[in-house]
PDB file of C-alpha atoms in Angstrom:
ATOM      1  CA  MET A  13     -21.093  47.787 -35.721  1.00 60.00           C
ATOM      2  CA  SER A  14     -22.345  50.574 -37.943  1.00 66.00           C
ATOM      3  CA  ASP A  15     -19.730  52.241 -40.164  1.00 71.00           C
ATOM      4  CA  GLU A  16     -20.625  55.612 -37.886  1.00 74.00           C
ATOM      5  CA  PHE A  17     -19.731  53.819 -34.689  1.00 76.00           C
ATOM      6  CA  SER A  18     -16.795  52.015 -36.075  1.00 79.00           C
ATOM      7  CA  ASP A  19     -15.138  55.223 -37.389  1.00 86.00           C
ATOM      8  CA  ILE A  20     -15.874  57.047 -33.993  1.00 86.00           C
ATOM      9  CA  LEU A  21     -14.230  54.198 -32.253  1.00 85.00           C
ATOM     10  CA  GLU A  22     -11.327  54.260 -34.623  1.00 89.00           C
ATOM     11  CA  GLU A  23     -10.710  58.245 -33.663  1.00 90.00           C
ATOM     12  CA  LEU A  24     -10.935  57.501 -30.272  1.00 92.00           C
ATOM     13  CA  LYS A  25      -8.182  54.585 -30.637  1.00 91.00           C
ATOM     14  CA  ALA A  26      -6.096  56.649 -32.768  1.00 93.00           C
ATOM     15  CA  GLU A  27      -6.369  59.569 -30.123  1.00 93.00           C
ATOM     16  CA  TYR A  28      -5.546  57.106 -27.192  1.00 94.00           C
ATOM     17  CA  ARG A  29      -2.647  55.736 -28.952  1.00 93.00           C
ATOM     18  CA  GLU A  30      -1.119  59.092 -29.270  1.00 93.00           C
ATOM     19  CA  LYS A  31      -1.729  60.034 -25.791  1.00 93.00           C
ATOM     20  CA  LEU A  32      -0.284  56.309 -24.915  1.00 93.00           C
ATOM     21  CA  GLU A  33       2.787  57.089 -26.825  1.00 91.00           C
ATOM     22  CA  GLU A  34       3.086  60.282 -24.562  1.00 92.00           C
ATOM     23  CA  ARG A  35       2.646  58.363 -21.430  1.00 92.00           C
ATOM     24  CA  LEU A  36       5.025  55.674 -22.165  1.00 90.00           C
ATOM     25  CA  GLY A  37       7.711  58.415 -23.187  1.00 90.00           C
ATOM     26  CA  THR A  38       7.414  59.590 -19.494  1.00 89.00           C
ATOM     27  CA  LEU A  39       7.649  56.271 -17.791  1.00 85.00           C
ATOM     28  CA  HIS A  40      10.585  55.583 -20.108  1.00 86.00           C
ATOM     29  CA  ALA A  41      12.547  58.875 -18.720  1.00 86.00           C
ATOM     30  CA  TRP A  42      11.933  57.986 -14.859  1.00 83.00           C
ATOM     31  CA  LEU A  43      12.987  54.323 -15.904  1.00 80.00           C
ATOM     32  CA  THR A  44      16.160  55.453 -17.518  1.00 79.00           C
ATOM     33  CA  ASP A  45      17.002  57.788 -14.764  1.00 79.00           C
ATOM     34  CA  VAL A  46      16.803  55.405 -11.827  1.00 82.00           C
ATOM     35  CA  ARG A  47      19.647  53.734 -10.106  1.00 83.00           C
ATOM     36  CA  ALA A  48      20.037  50.783  -7.714  1.00 83.00           C
ATOM     37  CA  GLY A  49      19.903  52.037  -4.344  1.00 86.00           C
ATOM     38  CA  GLN A  50      17.669  54.970  -5.169  1.00 85.00           C
ATOM     39  CA  ARG A  51      13.719  55.449  -4.780  1.00 85.00           C
ATOM     40  CA  LEU A  52      11.695  55.835  -7.744  1.00 82.00           C
ATOM     41  CA  PRO A  53      10.739  59.477  -7.132  1.00 79.00           C
ATOM     42  CA  GLU A  54       7.782  59.517  -9.489  1.00 85.00           C
ATOM     43  CA  ALA A  55       6.530  56.058  -8.027  1.00 88.00           C
ATOM     44  CA  GLU A  56       3.145  57.599  -7.414  1.00 89.00           C
ATOM     45  CA  GLU A  57       2.994  59.303 -10.686  1.00 90.00           C
ATOM     46  CA  ALA A  58       4.038  56.080 -12.279  1.00 91.00           C
ATOM     47  CA  LEU A  59       1.231  53.975 -10.643  1.00 92.00           C
ATOM     48  CA  ASP A  60      -1.374  56.581 -11.544  1.00 91.00           C
ATOM     49  CA  ILE A  61      -0.439  55.922 -14.994  1.00 92.00           C
ATOM     50  CA  ALA A  62      -0.209  52.236 -14.997  1.00 93.00           C
ATOM     51  CA  HIS A  63      -3.627  52.096 -13.215  1.00 93.00           C
ATOM     52  CA  HIS A  64      -5.353  54.127 -15.792  1.00 93.00           C
ATOM     53  CA  LEU A  65      -3.577  52.222 -18.674  1.00 95.00           C
ATOM     54  CA  ALA A  66      -4.873  48.896 -17.059  1.00 95.00           C
ATOM     55  CA  GLY A  67      -8.155  50.452 -16.749  1.00 96.00           C
ATOM     56  CA  THR A  68      -8.550  51.417 -20.213  1.00 96.00           C
ATOM     57  CA  GLY A  69      -6.315  49.451 -22.759  1.00 96.00           C
ATOM     58  CA  SER A  70      -8.770  46.983 -23.671  1.00 96.00           C
ATOM     59  CA  SER A  71     -11.558  49.463 -24.051  1.00 95.00           C
ATOM     60  CA  PHE A  72      -9.650  50.789 -26.531  1.00 95.00           C
ATOM     61  CA  GLY A  73      -8.591  47.837 -28.963  1.00 92.00           C
ATOM     62  CA  PHE A  74      -5.084  47.459 -26.682  1.00 95.00           C
ATOM     63  CA  PRO A  75      -5.710  44.323 -24.457  1.00 95.00           C
ATOM     64  CA  VAL A  76      -1.646  43.866 -24.154  1.00 95.00           C
ATOM     65  CA  VAL A  77      -1.790  47.441 -22.696  1.00 96.00           C
ATOM     66  CA  THR A  78      -4.110  46.257 -20.136  1.00 96.00           C
ATOM     67  CA  GLU A  79      -2.668  43.019 -19.221  1.00 96.00           C
ATOM     68  CA  ILE A  80       0.838  44.493 -18.731  1.00 96.00           C
ATOM     69  CA  CYS A  81      -0.031  47.737 -16.942  1.00 95.00           C
ATOM     70  CA  LYS A  82      -1.795  45.344 -14.534  1.00 95.00           C
ATOM     71  CA  GLU A  83       1.658  43.778 -13.927  1.00 96.00           C
ATOM     72  CA  PHE A  84       3.182  46.967 -13.799  1.00 94.00           C
ATOM     73  CA  GLU A  85       0.559  48.434 -11.089  1.00 94.00           C
ATOM     74  CA  THR A  86       0.850  45.333  -8.956  1.00 94.00           C
ATOM     75  CA  PHE A  87       4.598  45.821  -9.084  1.00 94.00           C
ATOM     76  CA  LEU A  88       4.419  49.513  -8.249  1.00 93.00           C
ATOM     77  CA  VAL A  89       2.058  49.181  -5.597  1.00 93.00           C
ATOM     78  CA  GLU A  90       4.255  46.423  -3.886  1.00 93.00           C
ATOM     79  CA  LEU A  91       7.212  48.599  -4.307  1.00 91.00           C
ATOM     80  CA  ILE A  92       5.586  51.693  -2.784  1.00 92.00           C
ATOM     81  CA  GLU A  93       4.380  49.535   0.372  1.00 92.00           C
ATOM     82  CA  ARG A  94       8.156  48.290   0.780  1.00 89.00           C
ATOM     83  CA  GLY A  95       9.336  52.202   0.987  1.00 88.00           C
ATOM     84  CA  GLY A  96      10.032  52.422  -2.939  1.00 83.00           C
ATOM     85  CA  LEU A  97      13.688  51.573  -2.526  1.00 86.00           C
ATOM     86  CA  LEU A  98      14.881  50.004  -5.926  1.00 89.00           C
ATOM     87  CA  GLY A  99      17.421  47.132  -6.225  1.00 89.00           C
ATOM     88  CA  ASP A 100      19.001  45.687  -9.561  1.00 90.00           C
ATOM     89  CA  GLY A 101      16.016  43.353  -9.496  1.00 91.00           C
ATOM     90  CA  GLU A 102      13.343  45.920  -9.250  1.00 90.00           C
ATOM     91  CA  ILE A 103      14.966  47.943 -12.010  1.00 89.00           C
ATOM     92  CA  GLU A 104      15.502  44.743 -14.262  1.00 91.00           C
ATOM     93  CA  ARG A 105      11.730  43.999 -13.711  1.00 92.00           C
ATOM     94  CA  MET A 106      10.469  47.628 -14.544  1.00 89.00           C
ATOM     95  CA  ARG A 107      12.645  47.475 -17.749  1.00 89.00           C
ATOM     96  CA  GLU A 108      11.451  44.252 -18.699  1.00 93.00           C
ATOM     97  CA  LEU A 109       7.765  45.055 -18.325  1.00 93.00           C
ATOM     98  CA  PHE A 110       8.435  48.410 -20.419  1.00 91.00           C
ATOM     99  CA  GLU A 111       9.951  46.404 -23.230  1.00 92.00           C
ATOM    100  CA  ARG A 112       7.316  43.757 -23.398  1.00 93.00           C
ATOM    101  CA  LEU A 113       4.831  46.901 -23.630  1.00 92.00           C
ATOM    102  CA  GLN A 114       6.457  48.321 -26.512  1.00 90.00           C
ATOM    103  CA  THR A 115       6.990  44.931 -28.258  1.00 92.00           C
ATOM    104  CA  GLY A 116       3.382  44.325 -27.514  1.00 91.00           C
ATOM    105  CA  LEU A 117       2.182  47.773 -28.849  1.00 89.00           C
ATOM    106  CA  ALA A 118       4.706  47.186 -32.140  1.00 89.00           C
ATOM    107  CA  ASP A 119       2.731  44.005 -32.709  1.00 87.00           C
ATOM    108  CA  ALA A 120      -0.570  45.730 -32.262  1.00 82.00           C
ATOM    109  CA  GLY A 121       0.063  48.008 -34.876  1.00 72.00           C
TER     110      GLY A 121
ATOM    111  CA  MET B   2     -43.732  61.195 -13.988  1.00 45.00           C
ATOM    112  CA  ARG B   3     -41.515  59.523 -16.364  1.00 48.00           C
ATOM    113  CA  GLU B   4     -42.029  55.763 -17.102  1.00 51.00           C
ATOM    114  CA  ARG B   5     -39.470  53.868 -14.793  1.00 72.00           C
ATOM    115  CA  VAL B   6     -36.869  52.486 -17.444  1.00 86.00           C
ATOM    116  CA  LEU B   7     -33.240  53.508 -17.833  1.00 95.00           C
ATOM    117  CA  GLU B   8     -33.047  56.482 -19.717  1.00 97.00           C
ATOM    118  CA  ARG B   9     -30.479  58.681 -18.352  1.00 97.00           C
ATOM    119  CA  VAL B  10     -27.332  58.134 -17.032  1.00 98.00           C
ATOM    120  CA  LEU B  11     -24.954  60.709 -15.312  1.00 98.00           C
ATOM    121  CA  ILE B  12     -21.374  59.215 -15.677  1.00 98.00           C
ATOM    122  CA  VAL B  13     -18.354  60.708 -13.278  1.00 98.00           C
ATOM    123  CA  ASP B  14     -14.723  59.941 -14.307  1.00 97.00           C
ATOM    124  CA  ASP B  15     -11.903  62.598 -14.285  1.00 95.00           C
ATOM    125  CA  LYS B  16     -10.170  61.067 -17.306  1.00 94.00           C
ATOM    126  CA  ASP B  17     -11.495  62.727 -20.331  1.00 93.00           C
ATOM    127  CA  GLU B  18     -10.863  59.634 -22.613  1.00 93.00           C
ATOM    128  CA  VAL B  19     -12.813  57.246 -20.225  1.00 96.00           C
ATOM    129  CA  ARG B  20     -15.645  59.921 -20.449  1.00 96.00           C
ATOM    130  CA  ARG B  21     -15.590  60.001 -24.269  1.00 95.00           C
ATOM    131  CA  ILE B  22     -15.516  56.336 -24.708  1.00 95.00           C
ATOM    132  CA  ALA B  23     -18.237  55.883 -22.193  1.00 97.00           C
ATOM    133  CA  GLU B  24     -20.380  58.457 -23.906  1.00 96.00           C
ATOM    134  CA  ILE B  25     -20.276  56.934 -27.119  1.00 94.00           C
ATOM    135  CA  ALA B  26     -20.662  53.239 -25.407  1.00 94.00           C
ATOM    136  CA  LEU B  27     -23.845  54.468 -23.554  1.00 97.00           C
ATOM    137  CA  GLY B  28     -25.066  57.287 -25.869  1.00 95.00           C
ATOM    138  CA  ARG B  29     -24.638  56.480 -29.233  1.00 92.00           C
ATOM    139  CA  VAL B  30     -24.387  52.694 -28.784  1.00 91.00           C
ATOM    140  CA  GLY B  31     -26.736  52.093 -26.062  1.00 94.00           C
ATOM    141  CA  GLY B  32     -29.305  54.515 -26.909  1.00 95.00           C
ATOM    142  CA  LEU B  33     -29.146  56.526 -23.384  1.00 98.00           C
ATOM    143  CA  GLU B  34     -29.231  60.244 -22.586  1.00 98.00           C
ATOM    144  CA  VAL B  35     -25.659  60.953 -21.123  1.00 98.00           C
ATOM    145  CA  CYS B  36     -24.449  63.599 -18.773  1.00 98.00           C
ATOM    146  CA  ALA B  37     -20.769  63.116 -18.220  1.00 98.00           C
ATOM    147  CA  CYS B  38     -18.906  64.624 -15.298  1.00 98.00           C
ATOM    148  CA  GLU B  39     -15.308  65.104 -14.639  1.00 97.00           C
ATOM    149  CA  GLY B  40     -15.400  64.939 -10.694  1.00 97.00           C
ATOM    150  CA  GLY B  41     -17.951  64.511  -7.807  1.00 96.00           C
ATOM    151  CA  THR B  42     -18.689  68.271  -7.080  1.00 96.00           C
ATOM    152  CA  GLU B  43     -19.846  68.780 -10.950  1.00 97.00           C
ATOM    153  CA  ALA B  44     -21.632  65.680 -10.724  1.00 97.00           C
ATOM    154  CA  LEU B  45     -23.481  67.053  -7.237  1.00 97.00           C
ATOM    155  CA  GLU B  46     -24.280  70.414  -9.270  1.00 97.00           C
ATOM    156  CA  MET B  47     -25.370  68.771 -12.632  1.00 97.00           C
ATOM    157  CA  ALA B  48     -27.390  65.639 -11.169  1.00 97.00           C
ATOM    158  CA  PRO B  49     -30.336  67.611  -9.614  1.00 96.00           C
ATOM    159  CA  ASP B  50     -31.417  69.457 -12.927  1.00 97.00           C
ATOM    160  CA  PHE B  51     -30.408  66.086 -15.356  1.00 97.00           C
ATOM    161  CA  GLU B  52     -32.561  63.761 -12.988  1.00 96.00           C
ATOM    162  CA  PRO B  53     -30.590  60.645 -13.871  1.00 97.00           C
ATOM    163  CA  ASP B  54     -31.825  57.283 -13.531  1.00 96.00           C
ATOM    164  CA  VAL B  55     -28.628  55.767 -12.461  1.00 97.00           C
ATOM    165  CA  ILE B  56     -24.955  57.412 -11.641  1.00 98.00           C
ATOM    166  CA  VAL B  57     -22.114  55.635 -12.736  1.00 98.00           C
ATOM    167  CA  LEU B  58     -18.929  56.655 -10.712  1.00 98.00           C
ATOM    168  CA  ASP B  59     -15.328  55.998 -10.929  1.00 96.00           C
ATOM    169  CA  VAL B  60     -13.714  55.210  -7.592  1.00 95.00           C
ATOM    170  CA  MET B  61      -9.938  56.843  -8.151  1.00 92.00           C
ATOM    171  CA  MET B  62     -10.405  60.309  -8.552  1.00 93.00           C
ATOM    172  CA  PRO B  63      -8.624  63.547  -7.485  1.00 92.00           C
ATOM    173  CA  GLY B  64     -10.461  65.620  -4.813  1.00 92.00           C
ATOM    174  CA  MET B  65     -13.473  63.509  -3.945  1.00 95.00           C
ATOM    175  CA  ASP B  66     -13.144  59.775  -4.535  1.00 96.00           C
ATOM    176  CA  GLY B  67     -15.863  57.627  -5.771  1.00 97.00           C
ATOM    177  CA  LEU B  68     -16.909  56.663  -2.313  1.00 97.00           C
ATOM    178  CA  GLU B  69     -16.875  60.208  -1.143  1.00 97.00           C
ATOM    179  CA  VAL B  70     -19.262  61.138  -3.961  1.00 97.00           C
ATOM    180  CA  LEU B  71     -21.439  58.086  -3.215  1.00 97.00           C
ATOM    181  CA  GLU B  72     -21.608  59.302   0.582  1.00 97.00           C
ATOM    182  CA  ALA B  73     -22.498  62.971  -0.674  1.00 97.00           C
ATOM    183  CA  LEU B  74     -25.021  61.561  -3.039  1.00 97.00           C
ATOM    184  CA  ALA B  75     -26.894  59.428  -0.156  1.00 96.00           C
ATOM    185  CA  ALA B  76     -27.086  62.425   1.946  1.00 96.00           C
ATOM    186  CA  HIS B  77     -28.436  64.729  -0.790  1.00 95.00           C
ATOM    187  CA  PRO B  78     -32.250  65.409  -0.404  1.00 94.00           C
ATOM    188  CA  ASP B  79     -32.909  64.994  -4.428  1.00 93.00           C
ATOM    189  CA  LEU B  80     -30.457  62.515  -5.119  1.00 95.00           C
ATOM    190  CA  GLY B  81     -30.312  60.074  -2.320  1.00 95.00           C
ATOM    191  CA  ASP B  82     -32.589  57.697  -4.046  1.00 93.00           C
ATOM    192  CA  VAL B  83     -30.577  57.391  -7.344  1.00 95.00           C
ATOM    193  CA  PRO B  84     -28.950  54.003  -7.766  1.00 96.00           C
ATOM    194  CA  VAL B  85     -24.877  54.307  -8.214  1.00 97.00           C
ATOM    195  CA  VAL B  86     -22.854  51.815 -10.178  1.00 98.00           C
ATOM    196  CA  PHE B  87     -19.065  51.981  -9.800  1.00 98.00           C
ATOM    197  CA  LEU B  88     -17.041  51.814 -12.760  1.00 97.00           C
ATOM    198  CA  THR B  89     -13.534  50.902 -11.907  1.00 95.00           C
ATOM    199  CA  ALA B  90     -10.436  48.886 -12.383  1.00 93.00           C
ATOM    200  CA  LYS B  91     -10.217  48.716  -8.444  1.00 90.00           C
ATOM    201  CA  ALA B  92     -12.762  45.435  -8.279  1.00 91.00           C
ATOM    202  CA  GLN B  93     -11.370  42.810  -6.146  1.00 91.00           C
ATOM    203  CA  ARG B  94     -13.808  41.002  -4.334  1.00 94.00           C
ATOM    204  CA  TRP B  95     -13.456  42.704  -1.166  1.00 96.00           C
ATOM    205  CA  GLU B  96     -13.466  46.099  -2.793  1.00 96.00           C
ATOM    206  CA  VAL B  97     -16.738  45.356  -4.410  1.00 96.00           C
ATOM    207  CA  ASP B  98     -18.179  43.960  -1.209  1.00 97.00           C
ATOM    208  CA  GLU B  99     -17.169  47.431   0.255  1.00 96.00           C
ATOM    209  CA  TYR B 100     -18.868  49.188  -2.697  1.00 97.00           C
ATOM    210  CA  LEU B 101     -22.159  47.374  -2.099  1.00 95.00           C
ATOM    211  CA  GLU B 102     -21.954  47.454   1.871  1.00 96.00           C
ATOM    212  CA  ARG B 103     -21.549  51.499   1.237  1.00 96.00           C
ATOM    213  CA  GLY B 104     -24.683  51.455  -1.001  1.00 95.00           C
ATOM    214  CA  ALA B 105     -23.865  50.999  -4.796  1.00 96.00           C
ATOM    215  CA  VAL B 106     -26.201  48.586  -6.501  1.00 96.00           C
ATOM    216  CA  GLY B 107     -23.357  47.269  -8.663  1.00 96.00           C
ATOM    217  CA  THR B 108     -19.800  47.357 -10.271  1.00 97.00           C
ATOM    218  CA  ILE B 109     -18.795  47.056 -13.677  1.00 98.00           C
ATOM    219  CA  LYS B 110     -15.089  46.312 -13.898  1.00 97.00           C
ATOM    220  CA  LYS B 111     -12.641  48.391 -16.153  1.00 97.00           C
ATOM    221  CA  PRO B 112     -11.617  48.086 -18.651  1.00 97.00           C
ATOM    222  CA  PHE B 113     -15.092  47.724 -20.504  1.00 97.00           C
ATOM    223  CA  GLU B 114     -16.148  46.600 -23.571  1.00 95.00           C
ATOM    224  CA  PRO B 115     -17.659  49.922 -25.609  1.00 94.00           C
ATOM    225  CA  MET B 116     -20.346  47.746 -27.538  1.00 92.00           C
ATOM    226  CA  THR B 117     -21.618  46.006 -24.391  1.00 95.00           C
ATOM    227  CA  LEU B 118     -21.590  48.677 -21.491  1.00 97.00           C
ATOM    228  CA  ALA B 119     -25.109  49.855 -21.847  1.00 97.00           C
ATOM    229  CA  ASP B 120     -26.207  46.081 -21.795  1.00 97.00           C
ATOM    230  CA  GLU B 121     -24.234  45.463 -18.703  1.00 98.00           C
ATOM    231  CA  LEU B 122     -25.759  48.815 -17.083  1.00 98.00           C
ATOM    232  CA  ARG B 123     -29.099  47.874 -17.909  1.00 97.00           C
ATOM    233  CA  GLU B 124     -28.982  44.362 -16.605  1.00 96.00           C
ATOM    234  CA  ILE B 125     -27.665  45.687 -13.102  1.00 96.00           C
ATOM    235  CA  TRP B 126     -30.499  48.336 -13.602  1.00 94.00           C
ATOM    236  CA  GLU B 127     -33.210  45.868 -14.010  1.00 93.00           C
ATOM    237  CA  ALA B 128     -31.954  43.519 -11.256  1.00 93.00           C
ATOM    238  CA  HIS B 129     -31.792  46.477  -9.030  1.00 92.00           C
ATOM    239  CA  ARG B 130     -35.502  47.523  -9.881  1.00 88.00           C
ATOM    240  CA  ALA B 131     -36.618  43.935  -9.298  1.00 87.00           C
ATOM    241  CA  ALA B 132     -34.575  42.847  -6.241  1.00 78.00           C
ATOM    242  CA  GLY B 133     -33.361  46.451  -5.082  1.00 61.00           C
ATOM    243  CA  ARG B 134     -30.070  45.466  -4.592  1.00 50.00           C
ATOM    244  CA  VAL B 135     -27.445  43.707  -6.976  1.00 40.00           C
ATOM    245  CA  GLU B 136     -24.761  41.455  -5.794  1.00 44.00           C
ATOM    246  CA  GLY B 137     -21.270  40.926  -7.639  1.00 43.00           C
ATOM    247  CA  VAL B 138     -19.158  42.423 -10.261  1.00 46.00           C
ATOM    248  CA  LYS B 139     -20.578  42.692 -13.894  1.00 50.00           C
ATOM    249  CA  ARG B 140     -17.639  42.111 -16.566  1.00 40.00           C
TER     250      ARG B 140
END
């Protein structure tokens, strides 16, 4: 890869990382607000974010984002199909996925 | 008339960062002339003047989704013969089969590798030219 392409891709990767932090902040706000017995009010928006991140993470050098957001996407699709009602297990699963994502990103640098 | 080699690609994706990296991947890396549109309506306006050799479509987009854009392109008097390749994360076997049945010539799965995206597209393009139709997912 030429230095020119490398520089451009690094720039895009940095911008992606910045937007990623914003998106994860949005997801985190939703996840910390929910309680068992509630429906996830932003489930469709969360699914849109998870789908987008799953489909772009590796392209921007973050395979861990693609890997975990695919799981997130599958989880949210199934949650929505079941009517969106959250139990303790679902909340725990969402938080576990989110923590893995944060840890994976921290490891990615 | 232009020689029938892959030169011009029109890419349609609602996400700005996808359009930008695809433009780099297809244009700067792949040596293709690229026109990027954020939706089907813009693509239908731009395509007749741009005269793309292939159109690369996202599936999940607000407004017209990829399949609706595909249908509109097929019905367009100047664009009906332009091959369409889907670039999508929605690429399970049954989904890819549906795209082919609806008239797409191939599917490239997201996330794509920027350094090889143009090669994957050329491979589908060449196969389409040779056989008229391409089966399966390129990844």
